Coordinates of C-alpha atoms in Angstrom, one line a residue:
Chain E
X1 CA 5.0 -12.5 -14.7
X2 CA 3.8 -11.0 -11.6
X3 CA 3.3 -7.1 -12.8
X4 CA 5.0 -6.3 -9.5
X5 CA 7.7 -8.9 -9.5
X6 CA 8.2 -6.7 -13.3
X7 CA 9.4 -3.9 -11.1
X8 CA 11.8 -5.4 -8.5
X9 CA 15.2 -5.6 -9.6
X10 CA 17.7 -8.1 -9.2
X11 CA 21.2 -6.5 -7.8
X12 CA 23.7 -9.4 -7.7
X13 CA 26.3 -9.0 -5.2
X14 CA 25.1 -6.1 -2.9
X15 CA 25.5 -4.7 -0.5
X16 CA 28.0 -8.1 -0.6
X17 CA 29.0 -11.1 -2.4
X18 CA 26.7 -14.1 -2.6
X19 CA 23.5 -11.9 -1.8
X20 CA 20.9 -11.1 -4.4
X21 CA 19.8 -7.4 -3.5
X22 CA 16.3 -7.0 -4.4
X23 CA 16.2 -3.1 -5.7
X24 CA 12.3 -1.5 -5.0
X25 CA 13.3 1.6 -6.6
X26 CA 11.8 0.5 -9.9
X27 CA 8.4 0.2 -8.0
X28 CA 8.7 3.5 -6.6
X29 CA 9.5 5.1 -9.8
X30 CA 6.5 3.9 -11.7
X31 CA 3.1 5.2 -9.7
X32 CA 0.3 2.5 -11.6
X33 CA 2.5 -0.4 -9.9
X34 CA 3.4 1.6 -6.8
X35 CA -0.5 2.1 -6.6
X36 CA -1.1 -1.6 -6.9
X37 CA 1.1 -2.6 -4.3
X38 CA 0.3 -0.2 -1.8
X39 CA -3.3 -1.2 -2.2
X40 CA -2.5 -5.0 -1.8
X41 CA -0.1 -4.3 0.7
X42 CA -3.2 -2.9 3.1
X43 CA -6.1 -4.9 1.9
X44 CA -6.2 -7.1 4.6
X45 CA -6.6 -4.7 7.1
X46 CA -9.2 -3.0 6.0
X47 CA -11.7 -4.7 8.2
X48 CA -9.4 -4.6 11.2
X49 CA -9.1 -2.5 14.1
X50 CA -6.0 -0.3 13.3
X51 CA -5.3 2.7 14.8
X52 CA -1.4 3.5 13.5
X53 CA 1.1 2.5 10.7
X54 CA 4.7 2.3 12.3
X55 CA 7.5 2.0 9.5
X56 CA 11.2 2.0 9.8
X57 CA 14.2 3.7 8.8
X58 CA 14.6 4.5 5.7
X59 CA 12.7 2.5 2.9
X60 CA 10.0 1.8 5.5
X61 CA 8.8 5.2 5.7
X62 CA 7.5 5.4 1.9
X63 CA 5.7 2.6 1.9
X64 CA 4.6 2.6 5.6
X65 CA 3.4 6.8 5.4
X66 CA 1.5 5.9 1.9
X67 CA -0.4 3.3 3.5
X68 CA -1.2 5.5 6.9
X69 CA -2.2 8.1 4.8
X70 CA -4.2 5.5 2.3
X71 CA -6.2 4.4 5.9
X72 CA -6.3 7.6 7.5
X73 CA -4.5 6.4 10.4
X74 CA -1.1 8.0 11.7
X75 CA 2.5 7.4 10.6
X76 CA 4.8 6.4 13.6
X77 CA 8.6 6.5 12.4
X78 CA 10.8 3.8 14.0
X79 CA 14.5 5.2 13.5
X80 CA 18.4 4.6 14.1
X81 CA 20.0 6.0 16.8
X82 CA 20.3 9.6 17.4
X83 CA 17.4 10.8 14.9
X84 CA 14.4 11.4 17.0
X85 CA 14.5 14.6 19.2
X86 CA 12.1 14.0 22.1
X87 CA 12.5 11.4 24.8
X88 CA 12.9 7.6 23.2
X89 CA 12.8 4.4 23.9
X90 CA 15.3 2.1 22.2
X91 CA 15.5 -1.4 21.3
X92 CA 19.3 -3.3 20.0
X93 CA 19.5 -6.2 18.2
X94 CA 21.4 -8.8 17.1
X95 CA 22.5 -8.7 13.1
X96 CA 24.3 -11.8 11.2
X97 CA 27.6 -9.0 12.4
X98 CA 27.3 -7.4 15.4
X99 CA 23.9 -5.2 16.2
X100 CA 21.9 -2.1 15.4
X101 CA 19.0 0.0 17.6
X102 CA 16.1 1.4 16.7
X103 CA 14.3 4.2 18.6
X104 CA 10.9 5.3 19.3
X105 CA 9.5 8.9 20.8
X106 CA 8.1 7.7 24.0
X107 CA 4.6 9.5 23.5
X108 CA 4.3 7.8 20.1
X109 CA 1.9 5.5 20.9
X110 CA -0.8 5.3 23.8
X111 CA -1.8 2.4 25.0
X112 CA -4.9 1.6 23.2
X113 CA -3.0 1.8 19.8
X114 CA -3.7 -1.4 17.4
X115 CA -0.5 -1.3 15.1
X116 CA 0.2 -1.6 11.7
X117 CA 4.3 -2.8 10.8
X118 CA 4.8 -1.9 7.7
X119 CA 8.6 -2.3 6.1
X120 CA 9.8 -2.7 2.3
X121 CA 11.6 -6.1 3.0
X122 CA 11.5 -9.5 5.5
X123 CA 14.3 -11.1 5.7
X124 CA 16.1 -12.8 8.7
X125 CA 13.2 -11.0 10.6
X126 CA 15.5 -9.3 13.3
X127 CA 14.6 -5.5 12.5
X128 CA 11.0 -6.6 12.4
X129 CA 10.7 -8.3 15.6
X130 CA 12.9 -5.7 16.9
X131 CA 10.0 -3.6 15.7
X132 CA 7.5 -5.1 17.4
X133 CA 9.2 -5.2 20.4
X134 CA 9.9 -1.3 20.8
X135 CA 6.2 -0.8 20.1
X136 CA 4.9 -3.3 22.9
X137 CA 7.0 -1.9 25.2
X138 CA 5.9 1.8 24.3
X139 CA 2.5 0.3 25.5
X140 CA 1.1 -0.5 22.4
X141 CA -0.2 -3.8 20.8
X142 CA 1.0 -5.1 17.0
X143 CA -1.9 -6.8 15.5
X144 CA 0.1 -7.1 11.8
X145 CA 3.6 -6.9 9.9
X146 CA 3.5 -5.9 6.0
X147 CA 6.4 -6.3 4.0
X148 CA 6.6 -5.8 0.1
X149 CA 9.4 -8.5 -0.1
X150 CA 9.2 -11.4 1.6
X151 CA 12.8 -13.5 1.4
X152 CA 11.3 -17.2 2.4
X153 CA 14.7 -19.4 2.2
X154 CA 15.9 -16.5 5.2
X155 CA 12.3 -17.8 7.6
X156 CA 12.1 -14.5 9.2
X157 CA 8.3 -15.3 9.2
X158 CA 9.1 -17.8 12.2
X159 CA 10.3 -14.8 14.6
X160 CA 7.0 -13.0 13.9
X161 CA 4.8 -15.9 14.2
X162 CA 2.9 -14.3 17.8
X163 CA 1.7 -11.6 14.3
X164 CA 0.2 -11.9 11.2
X165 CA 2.4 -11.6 8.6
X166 CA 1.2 -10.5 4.8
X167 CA 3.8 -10.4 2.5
X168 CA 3.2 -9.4 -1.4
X169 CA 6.5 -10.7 -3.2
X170 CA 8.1 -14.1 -2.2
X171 CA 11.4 -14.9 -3.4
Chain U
X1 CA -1.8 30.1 15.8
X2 CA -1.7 28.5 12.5
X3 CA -3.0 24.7 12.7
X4 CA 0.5 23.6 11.1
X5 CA 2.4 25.1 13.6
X6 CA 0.9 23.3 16.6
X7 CA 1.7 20.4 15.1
X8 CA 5.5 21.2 15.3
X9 CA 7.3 20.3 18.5
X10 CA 10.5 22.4 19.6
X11 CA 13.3 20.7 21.0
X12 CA 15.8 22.8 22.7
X13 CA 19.3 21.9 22.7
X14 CA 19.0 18.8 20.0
X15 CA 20.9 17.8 17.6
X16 CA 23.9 20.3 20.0
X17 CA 23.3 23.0 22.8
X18 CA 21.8 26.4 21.5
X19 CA 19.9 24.4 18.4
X20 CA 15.9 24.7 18.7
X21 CA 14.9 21.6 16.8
X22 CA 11.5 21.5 14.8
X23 CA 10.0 18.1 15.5
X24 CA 7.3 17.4 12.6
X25 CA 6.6 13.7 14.4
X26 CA 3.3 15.2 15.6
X27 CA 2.2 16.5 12.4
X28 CA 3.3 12.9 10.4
X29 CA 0.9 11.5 13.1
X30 CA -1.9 13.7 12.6
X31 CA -3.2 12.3 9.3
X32 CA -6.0 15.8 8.9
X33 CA -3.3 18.4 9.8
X34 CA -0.3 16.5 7.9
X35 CA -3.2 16.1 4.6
X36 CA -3.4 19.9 5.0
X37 CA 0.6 20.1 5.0
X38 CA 0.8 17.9 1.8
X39 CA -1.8 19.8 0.0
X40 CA -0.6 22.7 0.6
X41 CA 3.0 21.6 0.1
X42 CA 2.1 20.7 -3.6
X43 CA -0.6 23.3 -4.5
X44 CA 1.8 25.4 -6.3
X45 CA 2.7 23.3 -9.1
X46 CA -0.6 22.0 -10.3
X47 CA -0.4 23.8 -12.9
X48 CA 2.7 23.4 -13.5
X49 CA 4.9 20.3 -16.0
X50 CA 6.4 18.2 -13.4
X51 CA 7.2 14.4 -14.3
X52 CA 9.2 13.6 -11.0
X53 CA 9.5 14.2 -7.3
X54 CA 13.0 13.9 -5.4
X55 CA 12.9 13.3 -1.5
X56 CA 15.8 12.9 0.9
X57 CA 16.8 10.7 3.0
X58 CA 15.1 10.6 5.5
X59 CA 12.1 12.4 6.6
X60 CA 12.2 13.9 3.0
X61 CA 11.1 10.0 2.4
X62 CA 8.0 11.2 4.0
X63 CA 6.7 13.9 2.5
X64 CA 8.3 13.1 -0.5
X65 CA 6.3 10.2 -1.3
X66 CA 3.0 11.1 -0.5
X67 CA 3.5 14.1 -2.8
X68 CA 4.5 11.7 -5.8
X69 CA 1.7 9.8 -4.8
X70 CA -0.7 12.5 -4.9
X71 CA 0.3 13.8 -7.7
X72 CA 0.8 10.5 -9.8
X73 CA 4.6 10.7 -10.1
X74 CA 7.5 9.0 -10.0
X75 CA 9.4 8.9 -6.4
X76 CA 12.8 9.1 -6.6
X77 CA 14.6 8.5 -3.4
X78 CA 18.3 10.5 -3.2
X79 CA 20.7 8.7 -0.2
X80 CA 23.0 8.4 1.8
X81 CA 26.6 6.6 0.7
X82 CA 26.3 3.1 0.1
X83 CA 22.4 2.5 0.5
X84 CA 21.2 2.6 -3.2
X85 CA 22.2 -0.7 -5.2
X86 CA 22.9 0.5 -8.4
X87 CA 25.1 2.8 -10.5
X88 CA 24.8 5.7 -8.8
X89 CA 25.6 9.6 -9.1
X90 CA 26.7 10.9 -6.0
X91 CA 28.1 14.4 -4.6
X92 CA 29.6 16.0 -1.6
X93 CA 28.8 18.9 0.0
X94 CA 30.3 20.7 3.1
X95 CA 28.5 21.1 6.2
X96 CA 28.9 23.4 9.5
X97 CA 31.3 20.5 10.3
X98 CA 32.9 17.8 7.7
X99 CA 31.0 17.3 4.5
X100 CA 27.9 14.8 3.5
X101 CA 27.6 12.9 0.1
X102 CA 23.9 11.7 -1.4
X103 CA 23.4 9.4 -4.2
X104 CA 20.9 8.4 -7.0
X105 CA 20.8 5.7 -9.2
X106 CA 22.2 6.6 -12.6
X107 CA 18.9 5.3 -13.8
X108 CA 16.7 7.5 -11.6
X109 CA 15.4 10.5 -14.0
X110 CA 15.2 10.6 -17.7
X111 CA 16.8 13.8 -19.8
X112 CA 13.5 15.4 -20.1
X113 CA 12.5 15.0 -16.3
X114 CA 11.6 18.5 -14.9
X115 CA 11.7 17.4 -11.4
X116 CA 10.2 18.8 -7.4
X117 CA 12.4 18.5 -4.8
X118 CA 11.1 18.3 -1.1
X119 CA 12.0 18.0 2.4
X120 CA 10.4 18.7 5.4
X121 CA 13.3 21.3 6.2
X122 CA 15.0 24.2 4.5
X123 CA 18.0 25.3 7.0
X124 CA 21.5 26.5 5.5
X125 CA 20.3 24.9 2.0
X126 CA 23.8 23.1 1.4
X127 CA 21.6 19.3 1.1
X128 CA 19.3 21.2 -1.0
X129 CA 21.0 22.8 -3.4
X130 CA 23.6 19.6 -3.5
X131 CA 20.3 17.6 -4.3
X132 CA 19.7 19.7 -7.4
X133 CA 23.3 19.7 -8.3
X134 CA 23.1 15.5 -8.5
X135 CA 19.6 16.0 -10.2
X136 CA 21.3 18.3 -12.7
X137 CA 24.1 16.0 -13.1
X138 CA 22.0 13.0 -14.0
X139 CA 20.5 15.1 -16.9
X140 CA 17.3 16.1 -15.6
X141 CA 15.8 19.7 -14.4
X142 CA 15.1 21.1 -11.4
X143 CA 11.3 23.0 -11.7
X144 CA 10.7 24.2 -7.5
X145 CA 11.6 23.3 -4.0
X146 CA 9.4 22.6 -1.5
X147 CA 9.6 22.2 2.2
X148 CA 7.8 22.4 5.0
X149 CA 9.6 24.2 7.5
X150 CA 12.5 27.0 6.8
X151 CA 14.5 28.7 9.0
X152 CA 14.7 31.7 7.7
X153 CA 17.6 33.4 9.5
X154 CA 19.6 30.8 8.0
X155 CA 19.3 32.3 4.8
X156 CA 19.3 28.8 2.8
X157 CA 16.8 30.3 0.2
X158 CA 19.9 32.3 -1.2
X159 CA 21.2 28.9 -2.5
X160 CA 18.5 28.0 -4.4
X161 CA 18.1 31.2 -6.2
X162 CA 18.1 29.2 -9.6
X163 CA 14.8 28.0 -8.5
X164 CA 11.5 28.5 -7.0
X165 CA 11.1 27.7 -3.7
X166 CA 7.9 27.4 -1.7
X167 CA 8.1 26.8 2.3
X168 CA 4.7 26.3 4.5
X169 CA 6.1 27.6 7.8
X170 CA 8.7 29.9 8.4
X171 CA 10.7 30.8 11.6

């Protein structure tokens, strides 16, 4: 087996019934396989232009400040509602139940920025390309998504198809 | 001016009037000055036996991480109600206003764990010491806490009087 595949966890019925949660804590917890996958994870983009790693709330910002700080680039944090002080720009979306909103600082990018979208999981794709959104319209470009867990039967790879997508873990 | 400091952005009036916020976005997206912060943030226990590191969420997601990850630890992620998909631990705590519960997985330390807690802020203390009390409470020990800004007229270093305590920036 896949040593990282070793470390994700199957959580049947959560957060609700029918849905197979896939539990990254495991990864997190051990640092050889954490190392692994944060080095995979950014391996593509080592010959790119990148200039900053934008992660979102909340599991996004452990794997997307390890691999900003692995590439020496800054961590931009994407967050709910309410959480970032300065001026933001915000972004709803639509969720299989109603909709959630993620913010930005508007100085968190400049316009020249080559971004780096880095969460734990892709699933339906809506917080992703949600994502992408809110950083295009601070100014900035998205040359890549990176996700740790990729859910194909749940195609959120076709709402990000205008980005490269590298995913680590297909299920 | 120390080169932390101008890396941390007040916000008057935020979360509620009279509240002087300390934003640490600039610092995440400085990768020299926040390396400095994360150095220094963990250059007190290198010599000492530490097998985990606990971060908060959020922001404590953050710093947290890249400390485990400098170190060569285990992060272990404590959360908000409902987020963490397995058996969990969790306590309550009062705030200025209601109460707040975190969580960790049942799972998330082993009895001999001596463990580093960090978040980027040390105000009254009650979500730090309520973080040691559910570290405690899963069997582990609580070595030193570390954050990178406290208030000190808030006088949450009083609650964590059981342990050591270390704090780059102080206002």
């Amino acid at each position: 087996m896949n040593r990282l595949k070793e470390k994700i966890r199957d959580i049947p019925d959560f957060p609700k019934p029918g849905i197979i949660f896939k539990d990254i804590t495991p990864l997190i917890k051990d640092p050889a396989t954490l190392k692994l996958a944060v080095h995979q994870l950014l391996h593509p983009f080592l010959g790119m232009e990148i200039t900053a790693v934008a992660g979102m709330e909340a599991r996004g910002f452990i794997f997307g400040s390890l691999i900003a700080w692995e590439l020496g680039l800054p961590f931009i944090p994407l967050r709910k509602p309410g959480k970032l002080p300065y001026n933001v720009h915000s972004i709803s979306y639509d969720l299989e139940y109603g909709s959630a909103t993620l913010e930005a600082h508007t100085d968190a990018f400049i316009a020249s920025d080559r971004v780096l979208l880095i969460d734990d999981l892709l699933a339906t794709g809506g917080t992703a390309k949600a994502s992408c959104e809110l950083i295009e319209k601070l100014g900035a470009s998205v040359v890549a998504c990176a996700f740790v867990v990729e859910l194909d039967f749940l195609e959120g790879r076709k709402k990000l198809s205008d980005y490269q997508v590298h995913s680590l873990l297909h299920y």
